[in-house]
Coordinates of N, CA and C in Angstrom, one line a residue:
Chain A
D272 N 113.8 114.2 105.5 CA 112.9 114.4 106.6 C 111.9 113.2 106.6
A273 N 111.8 112.4 107.7 CA 111.0 111.2 107.7 C 109.6 111.5 108.0
G274 N 109.2 112.7 108.3 CA 107.8 113.1 108.6 C 107.5 112.7 110.1
V275 N 106.2 112.8 110.4 CA 105.8 112.4 111.7 C 105.7 110.9 111.8
I276 N 106.3 110.3 112.8 CA 106.3 108.8 112.9 C 105.4 108.4 114.0
Q277 N 104.5 107.5 113.7 CA 103.6 106.9 114.7 C 103.8 105.4 114.8
S278 N 103.7 104.9 116.0 CA 103.7 103.5 116.2 C 102.8 103.1 117.3
P279 N 102.2 101.9 117.3 CA 102.2 101.0 116.1 C 101.2 101.5 115.1
R280 N 101.2 100.8 113.9 CA 100.3 101.2 112.9 C 98.9 100.6 113.1
H281 N 98.9 99.4 113.7 CA 97.7 98.8 114.1 C 97.8 98.2 115.5
E282 N 96.8 98.3 116.3 CA 96.8 97.7 117.7 C 95.4 97.1 117.9
V283 N 95.5 95.8 118.3 CA 94.3 95.1 118.7 C 94.5 94.7 120.1
T284 N 93.5 95.0 121.0 CA 93.6 94.7 122.4 C 92.3 94.3 123.0
E285 N 92.3 93.7 124.1 CA 91.1 93.4 124.8 C 90.6 94.5 125.7
M286 N 89.4 94.6 125.9 CA 88.8 95.5 126.9 C 89.5 95.4 128.2
G287 N 89.8 96.5 128.8 CA 90.5 96.5 130.1 C 92.0 96.6 130.1
Q288 N 92.5 96.4 128.9 CA 94.0 96.4 128.8 C 94.5 97.9 128.6
E289 N 95.7 98.1 128.9 CA 96.4 99.4 128.7 C 96.9 99.5 127.3
V290 N 96.7 100.6 126.7 CA 97.2 100.9 125.3 C 98.1 102.1 125.3
T291 N 99.2 102.0 124.7 CA 100.1 103.2 124.6 C 100.4 103.4 123.1
L292 N 100.1 104.6 122.6 CA 100.4 105.0 121.3 C 101.5 106.0 121.3
R293 N 102.4 105.9 120.3 CA 103.7 106.7 120.3 C 103.8 107.6 119.1
C294 N 104.5 108.7 119.3 CA 104.6 109.7 118.2 C 105.9 110.4 118.3
K295 N 106.6 110.5 117.1 CA 107.8 111.3 117.0 C 107.5 112.4 116.0
P296 N 107.5 113.6 116.5 CA 107.2 114.7 115.6 C 108.4 115.0 114.7
I297 N 108.1 115.9 113.7 CA 109.2 116.4 112.8 C 110.1 117.3 113.6
S298 N 111.4 117.0 113.4 CA 112.4 117.8 114.1 C 112.2 119.3 113.8
G299 N 112.2 120.1 114.9 CA 112.1 121.5 114.8 C 110.7 122.1 114.9
H300 N 109.7 121.2 114.9 CA 108.4 121.6 115.1 C 108.1 121.8 116.6
N301 N 107.4 122.8 116.9 CA 107.2 123.1 118.3 C 105.8 122.9 118.9
S302 N 104.9 122.4 118.0 CA 103.5 122.0 118.4 C 103.2 120.6 118.0
L303 N 102.6 119.9 118.9 CA 102.2 118.5 118.7 C 100.7 118.3 119.1
F304 N 100.0 117.6 118.2 CA 98.6 117.4 118.4 C 98.2 115.9 118.3
W305 N 97.3 115.5 119.1 CA 96.7 114.2 119.0 C 95.2 114.3 118.6
Y306 N 94.9 113.7 117.5 CA 93.5 113.7 117.0 C 93.0 112.3 117.0
R307 N 91.6 112.1 117.1 CA 91.0 110.8 117.0 C 90.0 111.0 115.8
Q308 N 89.9 109.9 115.0 CA 89.0 109.9 113.9 C 88.1 108.7 114.0
T309 N 86.8 109.0 114.0 CA 85.8 107.9 113.9 C 84.7 108.3 112.9
M310 N 84.0 107.3 112.4 CA 82.9 107.6 111.4 C 81.9 108.5 112.0
M311 N 81.5 108.3 113.3 CA 80.4 109.1 113.9 C 80.8 110.5 114.2
R312 N 82.0 110.7 114.7 CA 82.4 112.0 115.2 C 83.5 112.8 114.4
G313 N 83.9 112.1 113.3 CA 84.9 112.8 112.4 C 86.3 112.9 113.1
L314 N 87.0 114.0 112.8 CA 88.3 114.3 113.4 C 88.1 115.2 114.7
E315 N 88.5 114.6 115.8 CA 88.4 115.4 117.1 C 89.8 115.6 117.6
L316 N 90.0 116.8 118.1 CA 91.3 117.1 118.8 C 91.2 116.6 120.2
L317 N 92.1 115.8 120.6 CA 92.2 115.3 122.0 C 93.0 116.2 122.9
I318 N 94.2 116.5 122.4 CA 95.1 117.4 123.2 C 96.2 117.9 122.3
Y319 N 96.7 119.1 122.7 CA 97.9 119.5 122.0 C 98.9 120.2 122.9
F320 N 100.1 120.1 122.5 CA 101.3 120.6 123.3 C 102.0 121.7 122.5
N321 N 102.5 122.7 123.2 CA 103.3 123.7 122.6 C 104.6 123.8 123.4
N322 N 105.7 123.6 122.7 CA 107.0 123.5 123.4 C 107.0 122.5 124.6
N323 N 106.4 121.4 124.3 CA 106.3 120.2 125.3 C 105.3 120.4 126.4
V324 N 104.6 121.6 126.4 CA 103.7 121.9 127.5 C 102.3 121.6 127.0
P325 N 101.4 120.9 127.8 CA 100.0 120.7 127.3 C 99.3 122.0 127.4
I326 N 98.7 122.4 126.3 CA 98.0 123.7 126.2 C 96.5 123.5 126.3
D327 N 95.9 122.5 125.6 CA 94.5 122.3 125.6 C 94.2 120.8 125.6
D328 N 93.7 120.4 126.7 CA 93.3 118.9 126.8 C 91.8 118.8 127.0
S329 N 91.1 119.8 126.6 CA 89.6 119.7 126.8 C 89.0 118.6 125.9
G330 N 89.6 118.1 124.9 CA 89.1 117.1 124.1 C 89.3 115.7 124.6
M331 N 90.1 115.5 125.6 CA 90.4 114.2 126.2 C 89.1 113.7 126.8
P332 N 88.6 112.5 126.3 CA 87.3 112.1 126.7 C 87.1 111.9 128.2
E333 N 88.0 111.3 128.9 CA 87.8 111.1 130.3 C 89.2 110.7 130.9
D334 N 89.1 110.4 132.2 CA 90.4 110.2 132.9 C 91.1 109.0 132.4
R335 N 90.5 108.1 131.7 CA 91.2 106.9 131.2 C 92.2 107.3 130.1
F336 N 92.1 108.5 129.6 CA 93.1 109.0 128.6 C 94.1 109.9 129.2
S337 N 95.4 109.7 128.9 CA 96.4 110.6 129.3 C 97.5 110.8 128.2
A338 N 98.1 111.9 128.2 CA 99.1 112.1 127.2 C 100.3 112.8 127.8
K339 N 101.5 112.5 127.3 CA 102.7 113.1 127.8 C 103.6 113.5 126.7
M340 N 104.4 114.5 126.9 CA 105.5 114.9 126.0 C 106.7 115.2 126.8
P341 N 107.5 114.2 127.1 CA 108.7 114.4 128.0 C 109.8 115.2 127.3
N342 N 109.8 115.2 126.0 CA 110.8 116.0 125.3 C 110.3 116.4 123.9
A343 N 111.1 117.2 123.2 CA 110.6 117.7 121.9 C 110.5 116.6 120.8
S344 N 111.0 115.5 121.0 CA 111.0 114.5 120.0 C 110.1 113.2 120.3
F345 N 109.3 113.3 121.3 CA 108.5 112.1 121.7 C 107.3 112.5 122.4
S346 N 106.2 111.8 122.1 CA 104.9 111.9 122.8 C 104.2 110.6 122.9
T347 N 103.5 110.4 124.0 CA 102.7 109.2 124.1 C 101.2 109.6 124.4
L348 N 100.3 108.7 124.0 CA 98.9 108.8 124.3 C 98.5 107.4 124.9
K349 N 98.1 107.5 126.2 CA 97.8 106.2 126.9 C 96.3 106.1 127.2
I350 N 95.8 104.9 127.0 CA 94.4 104.6 127.4 C 94.4 103.5 128.4
Q351 N 93.9 103.7 129.6 CA 93.9 102.7 130.7 C 92.7 102.9 131.6
P352 N 91.8 102.0 131.7 CA 91.7 100.8 130.8 C 91.0 101.1 129.5
S353 N 91.3 100.3 128.5 CA 90.6 100.6 127.2 C 89.2 100.0 127.2
E354 N 88.4 100.6 126.3 CA 87.0 100.1 126.2 C 86.7 100.0 124.6
P355 N 85.7 99.2 124.3 CA 85.4 99.0 122.8 C 85.1 100.4 122.1
R356 N 84.5 101.3 122.8 CA 84.2 102.6 122.2 C 85.4 103.5 122.0
D357 N 86.6 103.0 122.4 CA 87.8 103.7 122.1 C 88.4 103.4 120.7
S358 N 87.8 102.4 120.1 CA 88.2 101.9 118.8 C 88.1 103.1 117.8
A359 N 89.2 103.4 117.1 CA 89.3 104.6 116.2 C 90.6 104.6 115.6
V360 N 90.8 105.6 114.7 CA 92.2 105.9 114.2 C 92.7 107.1 115.0
Y361 N 93.9 106.9 115.5 CA 94.5 108.0 116.3 C 95.6 108.6 115.5
F362 N 95.5 109.9 115.3 CA 96.6 110.6 114.5 C 97.4 111.5 115.4
C363 N 98.6 111.5 115.2 CA 99.5 112.5 115.8 C 99.9 113.5 114.6
A364 N 100.0 114.8 115.0 CA 100.5 115.8 114.0 C 101.4 116.8 114.6
S365 N 102.3 117.4 113.9 CA 103.1 118.4 114.4 C 103.2 119.6 113.5
S366 N 103.5 120.7 114.0 CA 103.6 121.9 113.2 C 104.6 122.9 113.8
F367 N 105.1 123.9 113.0 CA 105.9 124.9 113.4 C 105.1 126.2 113.3
S368 N 105.0 126.9 114.4 CA 104.3 128.2 114.4 C 102.9 128.0 113.9
R369 N 102.4 128.8 113.0 CA 101.0 128.7 112.5 C 101.0 128.1 111.1
L370 N 102.0 127.4 110.8 CA 102.0 126.7 109.5 C 101.2 125.4 109.5
A371 N 101.1 124.8 108.4 CA 100.2 123.6 108.3 C 100.6 122.5 109.3
L372 N 99.6 121.7 109.7 CA 99.9 120.5 110.5 C 100.4 119.4 109.5
H373 N 101.4 118.7 110.0 CA 101.9 117.5 109.2 C 101.4 116.3 110.1
F374 N 100.7 115.4 109.4 CA 100.2 114.2 110.1 C 101.0 113.0 109.9
G375 N 101.0 112.1 111.0 CA 101.5 110.8 110.8 C 100.5 109.9 110.1
N376 N 100.9 108.6 110.0 CA 100.0 107.7 109.2 C 98.9 107.2 110.1
G377 N 98.9 107.5 111.4 CA 97.8 107.1 112.2 C 98.0 105.7 112.8
T378 N 97.4 105.5 113.9 CA 97.3 104.1 114.6 C 95.8 103.7 114.6
R379 N 95.5 102.6 114.0 CA 94.2 102.0 114.0 C 94.1 101.2 115.3
L380 N 93.3 101.6 116.2 CA 93.1 100.9 117.5 C 91.7 100.1 117.4
T381 N 91.8 98.8 117.7 CA 90.6 98.0 117.9 C 90.6 97.4 119.3
V382 N 89.5 97.7 120.0 CA 89.4 97.2 121.4 C 88.2 96.2 121.3
T383 N 88.5 94.9 121.6 CA 87.4 93.9 121.6 C 86.9 93.6 122.9
Chain B
A45 N 83.5 129.9 119.4 CA 84.3 128.8 118.8 C 84.1 128.8 117.3
Q46 N 85.1 128.5 116.6 CA 85.0 128.4 115.2 C 84.4 127.1 114.7
T47 N 83.6 127.2 113.7 CA 83.0 126.0 113.1 C 83.3 125.9 111.6
V48 N 83.4 124.7 111.1 CA 83.7 124.5 109.7 C 82.6 123.6 109.1
T49 N 82.0 124.0 108.0 CA 80.9 123.2 107.5 C 81.1 122.8 106.1
Q50 N 81.0 121.5 105.8 CA 81.1 120.9 104.5 C 79.8 120.3 104.2
S51 N 79.0 120.9 103.3 CA 77.6 120.5 103.1 C 77.4 119.4 102.1
Q52 N 78.5 118.9 101.5 CA 78.4 117.9 100.5 C 79.1 116.6 101.0
P53 N 78.4 115.7 101.5 CA 79.0 114.5 102.1 C 79.7 113.7 101.0
E54 N 79.1 113.7 99.7 CA 79.7 112.9 98.6 C 79.6 113.7 97.3
M55 N 80.7 113.6 96.5 CA 80.7 114.2 95.2 C 81.3 113.2 94.2
S56 N 80.9 113.3 93.0 CA 81.6 112.5 92.0 C 81.8 113.3 90.7
V57 N 82.8 112.9 90.0 CA 83.2 113.7 88.8 C 83.8 112.7 87.8
Q58 N 83.6 113.0 86.5 CA 84.2 112.2 85.5 C 85.7 112.6 85.4
E59 N 86.4 111.5 85.1 CA 87.9 111.7 84.9 C 88.1 112.8 83.9
A60 N 89.1 113.7 84.2 CA 89.5 114.8 83.3 C 88.6 116.0 83.4
E61 N 87.5 115.9 84.1 CA 86.6 117.0 84.3 C 87.0 117.8 85.6
T62 N 86.3 118.9 85.8 CA 86.5 119.8 86.9 C 85.5 119.7 88.0
V63 N 85.9 119.7 89.2 CA 84.9 119.6 90.3 C 85.2 120.6 91.4
T64 N 84.2 121.1 92.1 CA 84.4 122.1 93.1 C 83.7 121.6 94.4
L65 N 84.5 121.6 95.5 CA 84.1 121.1 96.8 C 83.8 122.4 97.7
S66 N 82.7 122.4 98.4 CA 82.3 123.6 99.1 C 82.8 123.5 100.6
C67 N 83.0 124.7 101.2 CA 83.4 124.8 102.6 C 83.0 126.2 103.1
T68 N 82.3 126.2 104.2 CA 82.0 127.5 104.8 C 82.5 127.4 106.2
Y69 N 82.7 128.6 106.8 CA 83.2 128.6 108.2 C 82.7 129.8 108.9
D70 N 82.7 129.7 110.2 CA 82.2 130.8 111.1 C 83.3 131.2 112.0
T71 N 83.6 132.5 112.0 CA 84.6 133.0 112.9 C 84.4 134.5 113.1
S72 N 84.9 135.0 114.3 CA 84.8 136.4 114.5 C 86.2 137.0 114.4
E73 N 87.2 136.2 114.0 CA 88.6 136.6 113.9 C 88.8 137.2 112.5
S74 N 89.8 138.0 112.4 CA 90.2 138.6 111.1 C 91.4 137.9 110.5
D75 N 92.2 137.3 111.4 CA 93.5 136.7 111.0 C 93.4 135.2 111.2
Y76 N 93.5 134.5 110.2 CA 93.3 133.0 110.3 C 93.9 132.3 109.0
Y77 N 94.0 131.0 109.1 CA 94.4 130.2 108.0 C 93.4 129.2 107.6
L78 N 93.3 128.9 106.4 CA 92.4 127.8 105.9 C 93.2 126.8 105.1
F79 N 92.7 125.5 105.3 CA 93.4 124.4 104.6 C 92.5 123.5 104.0
W80 N 92.9 122.8 103.0 CA 92.3 121.6 102.5 C 93.3 120.4 102.6
Y81 N 92.7 119.3 103.2 CA 93.5 118.1 103.4 C 92.8 117.0 102.6
K82 N 93.6 116.1 102.1 CA 93.1 114.9 101.4 C 93.4 113.7 102.2
Q83 N 92.5 112.8 102.3 CA 92.7 111.5 102.9 C 92.3 110.4 102.0
P84 N 93.3 109.8 101.3 CA 93.0 108.6 100.5 C 92.7 107.4 101.3
P85 N 92.3 106.3 100.7 CA 92.1 105.0 101.4 C 93.2 104.6 102.3
S86 N 94.4 105.0 102.0 CA 95.6 104.7 102.9 C 95.5 105.3 104.2
R87 N 94.6 106.3 104.4 CA 94.2 107.0 105.6 C 95.2 108.1 106.0
Q88 N 96.3 108.3 105.2 CA 97.2 109.4 105.5 C 96.5 110.7 105.2
M89 N 96.8 111.7 106.0 CA 96.2 113.0 105.9 C 97.3 113.9 105.1
I90 N 96.9 114.3 103.9 CA 97.9 115.0 103.1 C 97.4 116.4 102.8
L91 N 98.3 117.4 103.1 CA 98.0 118.8 102.9 C 97.9 119.0 101.4
V92 N 96.7 119.6 100.9 CA 96.5 119.9 99.5 C 96.9 121.4 99.2
I93 N 96.4 122.3 100.1 CA 96.5 123.7 99.8 C 96.2 124.5 101.0
R94 N 96.8 125.7 101.1 CA 96.7 126.6 102.3 C 96.5 128.0 101.9
Q95 N 95.6 128.7 102.6 CA 95.3 130.1 102.3 C 95.4 130.9 103.6
E96 N 96.1 132.0 103.5 CA 96.1 133.0 104.6 C 95.0 134.0 104.4
A97 N 94.3 134.3 105.4 CA 93.1 135.2 105.3 C 93.5 136.6 104.9
Y98 N 94.7 137.0 105.2 CA 95.0 138.4 104.8 C 95.4 138.5 103.4
K99 N 95.6 137.4 102.7 CA 95.9 137.4 101.3 C 94.6 137.4 100.4
Q100 N 94.5 138.4 99.5 CA 93.3 138.4 98.7 C 93.5 137.4 97.5
Q101 N 94.7 137.2 97.1 CA 94.9 136.3 96.0 C 94.6 134.8 96.4
N102 N 93.8 134.1 95.6 CA 93.5 132.8 95.8 C 94.7 131.9 95.6
A103 N 94.9 130.9 96.5 CA 96.0 130.0 96.5 C 95.8 129.0 95.3
T104 N 96.9 128.6 94.7 CA 96.8 127.5 93.7 C 98.0 126.6 93.9
E105 N 97.8 125.3 93.6 CA 98.8 124.3 93.6 C 98.6 123.3 92.5
N106 N 99.2 123.6 91.4 CA 99.0 122.7 90.2 C 97.6 122.7 89.8
R107 N 96.9 121.5 89.8 CA 95.5 121.4 89.4 C 94.5 121.8 90.5
F108 N 95.0 122.2 91.7 CA 94.2 122.5 92.8 C 94.2 124.0 93.0
S109 N 93.0 124.6 93.1 CA 92.9 126.0 93.4 C 91.7 126.3 94.3
V110 N 91.8 127.4 95.0 CA 90.7 127.7 95.9 C 90.0 129.0 95.5
N111 N 88.7 129.1 95.9 CA 88.0 130.4 95.7 C 87.7 130.8 97.1
F112 N 88.5 131.8 97.6 CA 88.4 132.3 99.0 C 87.5 133.6 99.0
Q113 N 86.4 133.5 99.6 CA 85.5 134.7 99.7 C 85.4 135.1 101.2
K114 N 86.2 136.0 101.6 CA 86.3 136.3 103.1 C 85.0 136.8 103.6
A115 N 84.4 137.7 102.9 CA 83.2 138.3 103.5 C 82.1 137.3 103.6
A116 N 82.0 136.4 102.7 CA 81.0 135.3 102.7 C 81.5 134.1 103.6
K117 N 82.7 134.1 104.0 CA 83.3 133.1 104.8 C 83.1 131.7 104.1
S118 N 83.6 131.8 102.9 CA 83.5 130.6 102.0 C 84.9 130.3 101.5
F119 N 85.2 129.0 101.3 CA 86.5 128.5 100.9 C 86.4 127.2 100.2
S120 N 86.1 127.3 98.9 CA 85.9 126.2 98.1 C 87.1 125.7 97.4
L121 N 87.2 124.4 97.1 CA 88.4 123.8 96.4 C 88.0 123.4 95.0
K122 N 88.7 123.8 94.0 CA 88.5 123.4 92.7 C 89.6 122.4 92.2
I123 N 89.2 121.3 91.7 CA 90.2 120.3 91.2 C 89.9 120.3 89.7
S124 N 90.9 120.6 88.9 CA 90.9 120.6 87.5 C 91.5 119.3 86.9
D125 N 91.0 118.9 85.7 CA 91.6 117.7 85.1 C 91.6 116.6 86.1
S126 N 90.5 116.2 86.7 CA 90.4 115.2 87.7 C 91.1 113.9 87.3
Q127 N 91.8 113.3 88.2 CA 92.5 112.0 88.0 C 92.1 111.0 89.0
L128 N 92.3 109.7 88.6 CA 91.8 108.6 89.5 C 92.4 108.7 90.8
G129 N 93.7 109.2 90.9 CA 94.4 109.3 92.2 C 93.8 110.4 93.1
D130 N 92.9 111.2 92.6 CA 92.3 112.3 93.4 C 91.1 111.7 94.2
A131 N 90.7 110.5 94.0 CA 89.7 109.9 94.8 C 90.1 109.8 96.3
A132 N 89.3 110.4 97.1 CA 89.7 110.5 98.5 C 88.6 111.2 99.3
M133 N 88.8 111.3 100.6 CA 88.0 112.2 101.5 C 88.8 113.5 101.5
Y134 N 88.0 114.6 101.4 CA 88.6 115.9 101.4 C 88.1 116.7 102.6
F135 N 89.0 117.2 103.4 CA 88.6 117.9 104.6 C 89.1 119.4 104.5
C136 N 88.1 120.3 104.9 CA 88.4 121.7 105.0 C 88.8 121.9 106.5
A137 N 89.7 122.8 106.7 CA 90.1 123.1 108.1 C 90.4 124.5 108.4
Y138 N 90.3 125.0 109.6 CA 90.5 126.4 110.0 C 91.5 126.4 111.1
R139 N 92.3 127.4 111.1 CA 93.3 127.6 112.2 C 93.4 129.1 112.5
S140 N 93.3 129.4 113.8 CA 93.4 130.8 114.2 C 94.8 131.4 113.9
G141 N 94.9 132.6 113.5 CA 96.1 133.3 113.2 C 96.6 134.2 114.3
A142 N 95.9 134.2 115.4 CA 96.3 135.1 116.5 C 97.6 134.7 117.1
R143 N 98.7 135.3 116.9 CA 100.0 134.8 117.3 C 100.2 134.9 118.8
E144 N 99.5 135.7 119.5 CA 99.7 135.8 120.9 C 98.8 134.8 121.7
D145 N 98.0 134.1 120.9 CA 97.0 133.2 121.6 C 97.5 131.8 121.4
F146 N 98.3 131.3 122.3 CA 98.8 129.9 122.2 C 97.8 128.9 122.6
G147 N 96.6 129.4 123.1 CA 95.6 128.5 123.4 C 94.7 128.1 122.3
N148 N 95.0 128.6 121.1 CA 94.1 128.4 120.0 C 94.8 128.1 118.7
E149 N 95.8 127.2 118.8 CA 96.6 126.8 117.6 C 96.0 125.6 116.9
K150 N 94.9 125.1 117.5 CA 94.4 123.8 116.9 C 93.8 124.0 115.6
L151 N 93.7 122.9 114.8 CA 93.0 122.9 113.5 C 91.6 122.4 113.8
T152 N 90.6 123.1 113.3 CA 89.2 122.6 113.4 C 88.8 122.1 112.0
F153 N 88.3 120.9 112.0 CA 88.0 120.3 110.7 C 86.5 120.3 110.4
G154 N 86.2 120.3 109.1 CA 84.8 120.0 108.7 C 84.6 118.5 108.7
T155 N 83.4 118.0 108.3 CA 83.1 116.6 108.3 C 83.5 115.8 107.1
G156 N 84.0 116.5 106.1 CA 84.6 115.9 104.9 C 83.6 115.7 103.8
T157 N 84.2 115.6 102.6 CA 83.5 115.3 101.4 C 84.2 114.1 100.7
R158 N 83.5 113.1 100.4 CA 84.1 111.9 99.7 C 83.9 112.1 98.2
L159 N 85.1 112.2 97.6 CA 85.1 112.4 96.1 C 85.4 111.1 95.4
T160 N 84.5 110.8 94.5 CA 84.7 109.6 93.6 C 85.0 110.1 92.2
I161 N 86.0 109.5 91.6 CA 86.3 109.8 90.2 C 85.8 108.7 89.3
I162 N 85.0 109.0 88.3 CA 84.4 108.1 87.4 C 85.3 107.9 86.2
P163 N 85.8 106.7 85.9 CA 86.7 106.6 84.7 C 86.0 106.8 83.4

């Protein structure tokens, strides 16, 4: 099992550009989560899916953020347009039922 | 809404000694899960240990054990025989156990405790 796979590992972009983060959950897991980690706010849940359906997107900061899960093996988090305050580490995690979340290695996003 | 509190921003321990990290939580639910995650400098989030609220027995995983006090809503992590590789941020987390509530599967994290191991 390869675990949760995120890409890219690092992303540096200029303010105003579109950023797309990608995630492949563990096969067989039915829930997928996007978290953001910053020094100031810690780990924040942005959105999560159950069986590919968005369940709670109340943590998505604003309309510039969007997430999709077109199938059970792929999800994207898009920021358009990006701003310097979006700089953070973005984690994708997956789980089966109420078991523990398994995290990917995260994407460190820097917006200049 | 559930909250998780880690009151120790930083802790340090001598190598080979024992250290306890504190965590308290607030919930009105009776069925839930508690977790400790470790985040080393590589930034990977690694599951350390998991506790089901309905189990009275404290979970253990090798050198890691918890002291789960349900009435006090306390969930501390004890690391025995501390090793240099234990240096990391440690996060306590809560997850609802209500199986019919698909709107509450998320993990709520504390703010973390940075553990330093002194050689």
